[in-house]
Coordinates of C-alpha atoms in Angstrom, one line a residue:
M1124 CA -50.0 -82.0 23.9
S1125 CA -46.2 -82.1 22.7
R1126 CA -43.6 -83.8 24.4
S1127 CA -41.7 -80.9 25.2
S1128 CA -44.8 -79.0 27.1
S1129 CA -45.7 -82.2 28.9
S1130 CA -42.1 -82.0 30.3
A1131 CA -42.2 -78.5 31.1
V1132 CA -45.5 -79.1 33.0
S1133 CA -44.3 -82.1 35.2
S1134 CA -40.9 -80.9 35.7
P1135 CA -41.8 -78.7 38.8
L1136 CA -42.8 -81.7 40.7
P1137 CA -39.2 -83.6 40.8
T1138 CA -37.8 -80.1 41.4
R1139 CA -39.7 -80.0 44.4
H1140 CA -39.1 -83.6 45.3
I1141 CA -35.2 -82.7 45.0
A1142 CA -35.7 -79.7 47.4
L1143 CA -37.6 -81.5 50.2
R1144 CA -35.0 -84.2 50.1
H1145 CA -32.2 -82.1 50.3
A1146 CA -33.9 -80.3 53.4
F1147 CA -34.3 -83.4 54.9
T1148 CA -30.8 -84.3 54.2
V1149 CA -29.2 -80.8 55.9
T1150 CA -31.5 -81.4 58.8
L1151 CA -30.0 -85.0 59.4
L1152 CA -26.6 -83.2 58.8
V1153 CA -27.4 -80.7 61.7
I1154 CA -28.6 -83.2 63.9
G1155 CA -25.4 -85.5 63.6
L1156 CA -23.0 -82.4 64.1
W1157 CA -25.0 -81.7 67.5
L1158 CA -24.8 -85.1 68.7
M1159 CA -21.1 -85.2 67.8
H1160 CA -21.0 -81.8 69.6
M1161 CA -22.5 -83.5 72.5
N1162 CA -20.3 -86.6 72.7
L1163 CA -16.6 -85.2 71.2
R1164 CA -15.0 -84.7 74.8
V1165 CA -15.8 -88.2 75.9
L1166 CA -15.3 -90.4 72.9
P1167 CA -12.3 -92.5 72.7
E1168 CA -9.2 -92.1 70.3
A1169 CA -10.8 -94.6 68.0
G1170 CA -14.0 -93.0 67.9
V1171 CA -12.4 -89.3 67.2
M1172 CA -10.4 -90.9 64.6
A1173 CA -13.4 -92.7 62.9
L1174 CA -15.4 -89.4 62.7
W1175 CA -11.9 -87.4 61.4
I1176 CA -11.5 -89.8 58.5
G1177 CA -15.5 -90.0 57.8
V1178 CA -15.8 -86.0 57.9
T1179 CA -12.3 -86.1 55.5
L1180 CA -13.8 -88.6 53.1
L1181 CA -17.2 -86.8 53.0
I1182 CA -15.6 -83.2 52.2
A1183 CA -12.9 -84.7 49.8
H1184 CA -16.0 -86.3 47.9
G1185 CA -17.6 -83.5 47.5
G1186 CA -14.7 -81.4 46.4
F1187 CA -13.5 -84.0 43.9
R1188 CA -16.6 -84.5 42.4
R1189 CA -17.2 -80.8 41.7
H1190 CA -13.2 -80.5 40.7
R1191 CA -13.6 -82.9 38.1
V1192 CA -16.7 -81.2 36.6
R1193 CA -15.0 -77.9 36.4
R1194 CA -11.8 -79.3 34.8
A1195 CA -14.3 -81.2 32.3
A1196 CA -15.4 -77.7 31.5
F1197 CA -11.9 -76.2 31.1
L1198 CA -10.8 -79.1 28.7
R1199 CA -14.1 -79.0 26.6
G1200 CA -13.3 -75.1 25.8
Y1201 CA -9.5 -75.7 25.2
L1202 CA -9.3 -79.3 23.4
E1203 CA -11.2 -80.9 20.6
P1204 CA -13.8 -83.6 21.6
T1205 CA -11.9 -86.2 19.4
S1206 CA -8.6 -85.5 21.4
Q1207 CA -7.4 -88.1 23.9
W1208 CA -6.0 -85.6 26.3
P1209 CA -9.5 -84.8 28.3
R1210 CA -9.8 -88.6 29.3
R1211 CA -6.2 -88.3 30.5
L1212 CA -6.4 -84.9 32.5
R1213 CA -9.8 -85.2 33.7
G1214 CA -8.2 -85.7 37.2
G1215 CA -7.6 -88.7 39.0
P1216 CA -5.1 -90.3 41.8
L1217 CA -3.3 -86.7 42.6
M1218 CA -6.7 -84.7 42.3
A1219 CA -8.2 -86.9 44.9
L1220 CA -5.2 -86.8 47.1
R1221 CA -5.3 -82.9 46.8
H1222 CA -8.9 -83.0 47.9
L1223 CA -7.9 -85.5 50.7
I1224 CA -5.5 -83.5 52.2
I1225 CA -7.9 -80.5 52.4
G1226 CA -10.4 -82.6 53.6
A1227 CA -8.1 -84.0 56.6
L1228 CA -6.9 -80.3 57.9
L1229 CA -10.5 -78.7 57.2
G1230 CA -12.1 -81.9 59.1
G1231 CA -9.9 -81.5 62.1
L1232 CA -10.4 -78.0 62.6
L1233 CA -14.2 -78.7 62.0
L1234 CA -14.1 -81.2 64.8
I1235 CA -12.4 -78.9 67.1
T1236 CA -14.7 -76.3 66.4
L1237 CA -18.1 -78.3 67.1
A1238 CA -16.5 -79.7 70.2
R1239 CA -16.3 -75.5 71.4
I1240 CA -19.4 -74.1 70.2
P1241 CA -20.5 -72.2 73.5
T1242 CA -24.5 -71.1 72.5
Q1243 CA -27.5 -73.1 71.1
E1244 CA -28.4 -70.1 68.7
V1245 CA -25.1 -71.4 66.4
W1246 CA -27.3 -74.6 66.0
A1247 CA -30.3 -72.4 64.8
A1248 CA -28.0 -70.7 62.4
L1249 CA -26.5 -74.0 60.6
L1250 CA -30.1 -75.3 60.4
V1251 CA -31.2 -72.0 58.8
A1252 CA -28.2 -71.8 56.5
G1253 CA -29.0 -75.4 55.2
F1254 CA -32.2 -74.6 53.9
V1255 CA -30.8 -71.1 52.7
L1256 CA -28.6 -73.5 50.6
V1257 CA -31.4 -75.6 49.6
I1258 CA -33.7 -72.6 48.6
S1259 CA -30.7 -70.7 46.7
E1260 CA -29.4 -73.7 44.7
A1261 CA -33.1 -74.1 43.1
L1262 CA -33.5 -70.5 42.7
F1263 CA -30.1 -70.4 40.7
A1264 CA -31.2 -73.4 39.0
R1265 CA -34.3 -71.9 37.5
L1266 CA -32.3 -68.7 36.7
L1267 CA -29.9 -70.3 34.9
R1268 CA -32.0 -72.8 33.4
G1269 CA -31.7 -72.1 28.9
H1270 CA -28.2 -70.1 29.7
A1271 CA -25.8 -72.1 31.0
H1272 CA -24.5 -75.4 29.3
P1273 CA -26.5 -78.4 30.6
Q1274 CA -23.6 -80.3 31.3
F1275 CA -21.9 -77.8 33.9
A1276 CA -24.9 -75.9 34.9
P1277 CA -25.2 -78.1 37.9
E1278 CA -21.8 -77.4 39.2
L1279 CA -22.4 -73.6 38.6
V1280 CA -25.7 -73.7 40.4
R1281 CA -23.8 -75.3 43.6
R1282 CA -20.9 -72.7 43.4
G1283 CA -23.3 -69.8 43.4
A1284 CA -25.7 -71.4 46.4
L1285 CA -22.4 -72.1 48.5
R1286 CA -21.1 -68.6 48.1
L1287 CA -24.5 -67.0 48.8
T1288 CA -25.0 -69.4 51.7
G1289 CA -21.4 -69.0 52.9
L1290 CA -21.6 -65.4 53.1
L1291 CA -25.0 -65.3 54.9
L1292 CA -23.7 -67.8 57.7
I1293 CA -20.6 -66.3 58.1
V1294 CA -22.4 -62.8 59.1
T1295 CA -24.4 -64.4 61.3
L1296 CA -22.0 -66.4 63.2
L1297 CA -19.9 -63.0 63.6
A1298 CA -22.8 -61.3 65.1
L1299 CA -23.7 -64.4 67.3
A1300 CA -19.7 -64.3 68.4
L1301 CA -20.0 -60.2 68.7
Q1302 CA -22.7 -60.5 71.2
A1303 CA -21.2 -63.5 73.4
R1304 CA -19.3 -63.1 77.1
Y1305 CA -15.8 -63.9 76.9
P1306 CA -13.5 -63.8 80.1
D1307 CA -11.8 -60.6 81.1
L1308 CA -8.2 -60.7 80.4
T1309 CA -7.6 -57.0 80.7
G1310 CA -6.0 -57.5 84.1
A1311 CA -3.9 -60.6 82.8
T1312 CA -0.7 -61.1 81.1
L1313 CA -0.3 -63.0 78.0
E1314 CA 1.1 -66.3 79.7
Q1315 CA -1.7 -65.8 82.4
A1316 CA -4.6 -65.6 79.8
V1317 CA -3.2 -68.6 77.7
W1318 CA -2.9 -71.0 80.9
F1319 CA -6.0 -69.8 82.0
L1320 CA -8.1 -70.7 78.6
V1321 CA -5.8 -73.8 78.1
H1322 CA -6.5 -75.6 81.5
Q1323 CA -10.4 -75.1 80.7
E1324 CA -10.0 -77.9 77.7
A1325 CA -10.4 -81.3 78.3
A1326 CA -11.2 -84.5 76.5
R1327 CA -10.7 -88.1 76.8
S1328 CA -9.3 -88.5 73.4
H1329 CA -5.8 -87.2 73.5
L1330 CA -5.2 -86.2 70.1
L1331 CA -8.8 -84.0 70.4
E1332 CA -7.5 -82.7 73.6
A1333 CA -4.2 -81.5 72.1
G1334 CA -6.3 -79.9 69.2
L1335 CA -8.9 -78.2 71.7
Q1336 CA -5.6 -76.8 74.1
L1337 CA -4.1 -75.6 70.7
A1338 CA -7.3 -73.6 69.5
A1339 CA -7.7 -72.3 73.3
A1340 CA -4.3 -70.9 73.0
Q1341 CA -4.8 -69.1 69.8
D1342 CA -8.1 -68.0 71.7
A1343 CA -6.4 -66.3 74.4
L1344 CA -4.0 -64.5 72.1
R1345 CA -6.7 -63.4 70.0
L1346 CA -9.1 -62.1 72.9
W1347 CA -6.1 -60.6 75.1
L1348 CA -5.1 -58.4 71.9
G1349 CA -8.3 -57.5 71.1
Q1350 CA -9.1 -56.7 75.0
Q1351 CA -5.9 -54.9 75.2
W1352 CA -6.6 -53.0 71.9
F1353 CA -10.2 -52.2 72.1
P1354 CA -11.0 -52.2 75.7
Q1355 CA -14.4 -50.4 75.0
G1356 CA -15.9 -53.0 72.9
V1357 CA -17.5 -52.3 69.3
E1358 CA -18.6 -48.7 70.1
S1359 CA -16.8 -47.3 66.8
L1360 CA -16.0 -48.4 63.6
P1361 CA -12.2 -49.4 63.7
A1362 CA -12.9 -51.3 66.9
L1363 CA -15.9 -53.3 65.3
L1364 CA -13.5 -54.4 62.5
G1365 CA -11.0 -55.5 65.1
W1366 CA -12.9 -57.3 66.6
L1367 CA -14.4 -58.8 63.5
L1368 CA -10.8 -59.8 62.9
V1369 CA -10.7 -61.2 66.4
L1370 CA -13.1 -63.7 65.7
A1371 CA -12.5 -64.4 62.2
E1372 CA -12.5 -68.0 63.0
Q1373 CA -16.0 -68.4 62.8
A1374 CA -15.6 -68.9 59.2
F1375 CA -14.0 -72.1 59.9
L1376 CA -17.4 -73.4 60.9
A1377 CA -19.3 -72.1 58.2
L1378 CA -16.8 -73.3 55.5
G1379 CA -16.8 -76.9 57.2
F1380 CA -20.7 -77.2 57.5
L1381 CA -21.0 -76.3 54.1
L1382 CA -18.2 -78.7 52.7
L1383 CA -20.0 -81.4 54.4
A1384 CA -23.3 -80.5 53.0
N1385 CA -21.9 -80.3 49.5
G1386 CA -20.5 -83.8 50.0
L1387 CA -23.6 -85.0 51.3
L1388 CA -26.0 -83.3 48.4
P1389 CA -25.8 -84.8 44.7
L1390 CA -25.6 -82.1 42.3
R1391 CA -28.9 -81.3 40.7
P1392 CA -29.7 -83.1 37.7
T1393 CA -30.5 -80.6 34.6
N1394 CA -33.7 -80.7 33.1
D1395 CA -33.4 -79.7 29.2
T1396 CA -36.7 -79.2 27.9
L1397 CA -35.5 -78.3 24.3
G1398 CA -33.7 -81.6 23.9
D1399 CA -30.2 -80.4 23.5
P1400 CA -27.9 -83.2 22.7
R1401 CA -25.3 -81.7 24.9
N1402 CA -27.6 -82.7 28.0
A1403 CA -25.3 -85.4 29.1
P1404 CA -24.8 -86.5 32.8
V1405 CA -22.6 -84.6 35.3
I1406 CA -19.2 -86.1 34.7
E1407 CA -18.6 -88.5 38.2

């Protein structure tokens, strides 16, 4: 048996191991987020800050890693391999700072959203979404094998898996949000609605409490407007579209969860059975 056929036969085993390892990782991620949800409101300021920093670094790490791969693909297409500019432009402190800022913003929104998750069905949706991410990444890797450049295929696979999973997760979270129960604010003024929801939010950490109250205030504004404009619920298509806009914040939870998973899961290695010399490690 030739070397190429031997590697082709043995390649499914590592692939299955990667998928199982990734599935285990996303399961631990969902469990960790659930524990954060249960304890965020009683954590002291230092604990909330530590979680915020950890989430920020994880999101920034995943984004920075994939951004450098995309930058390398761009530079490879426009510059000669012998040029010194690909090394100088591959991404450094400025790129890292950009992703740290994005990670801090999204990490803060994610912590606030986690503390306010209302139903247990959301956790089942997140767990299933993690498995969908792992399975879709394996399927995309198989579909693109032999077609995508070996050095950049892992980033292309991850991008496709994240977009597919994100779309499905957002639709699921919106469906759950449409079925949830909300306070009746039709007989209240906007000021009364805001104060009613804001006063229900409390946390040991002053920083988290301020974030929760700001989120509750914008919830009151959206729910009050939605109930004023569409008092009959989602009985018509315009009302359904209006309520979907009112509940669009569900996208923050989906985005934050998938970016955390992206930071935790390493890019899948490329198996090139043809021995293509371009099959270099992904730029880290």
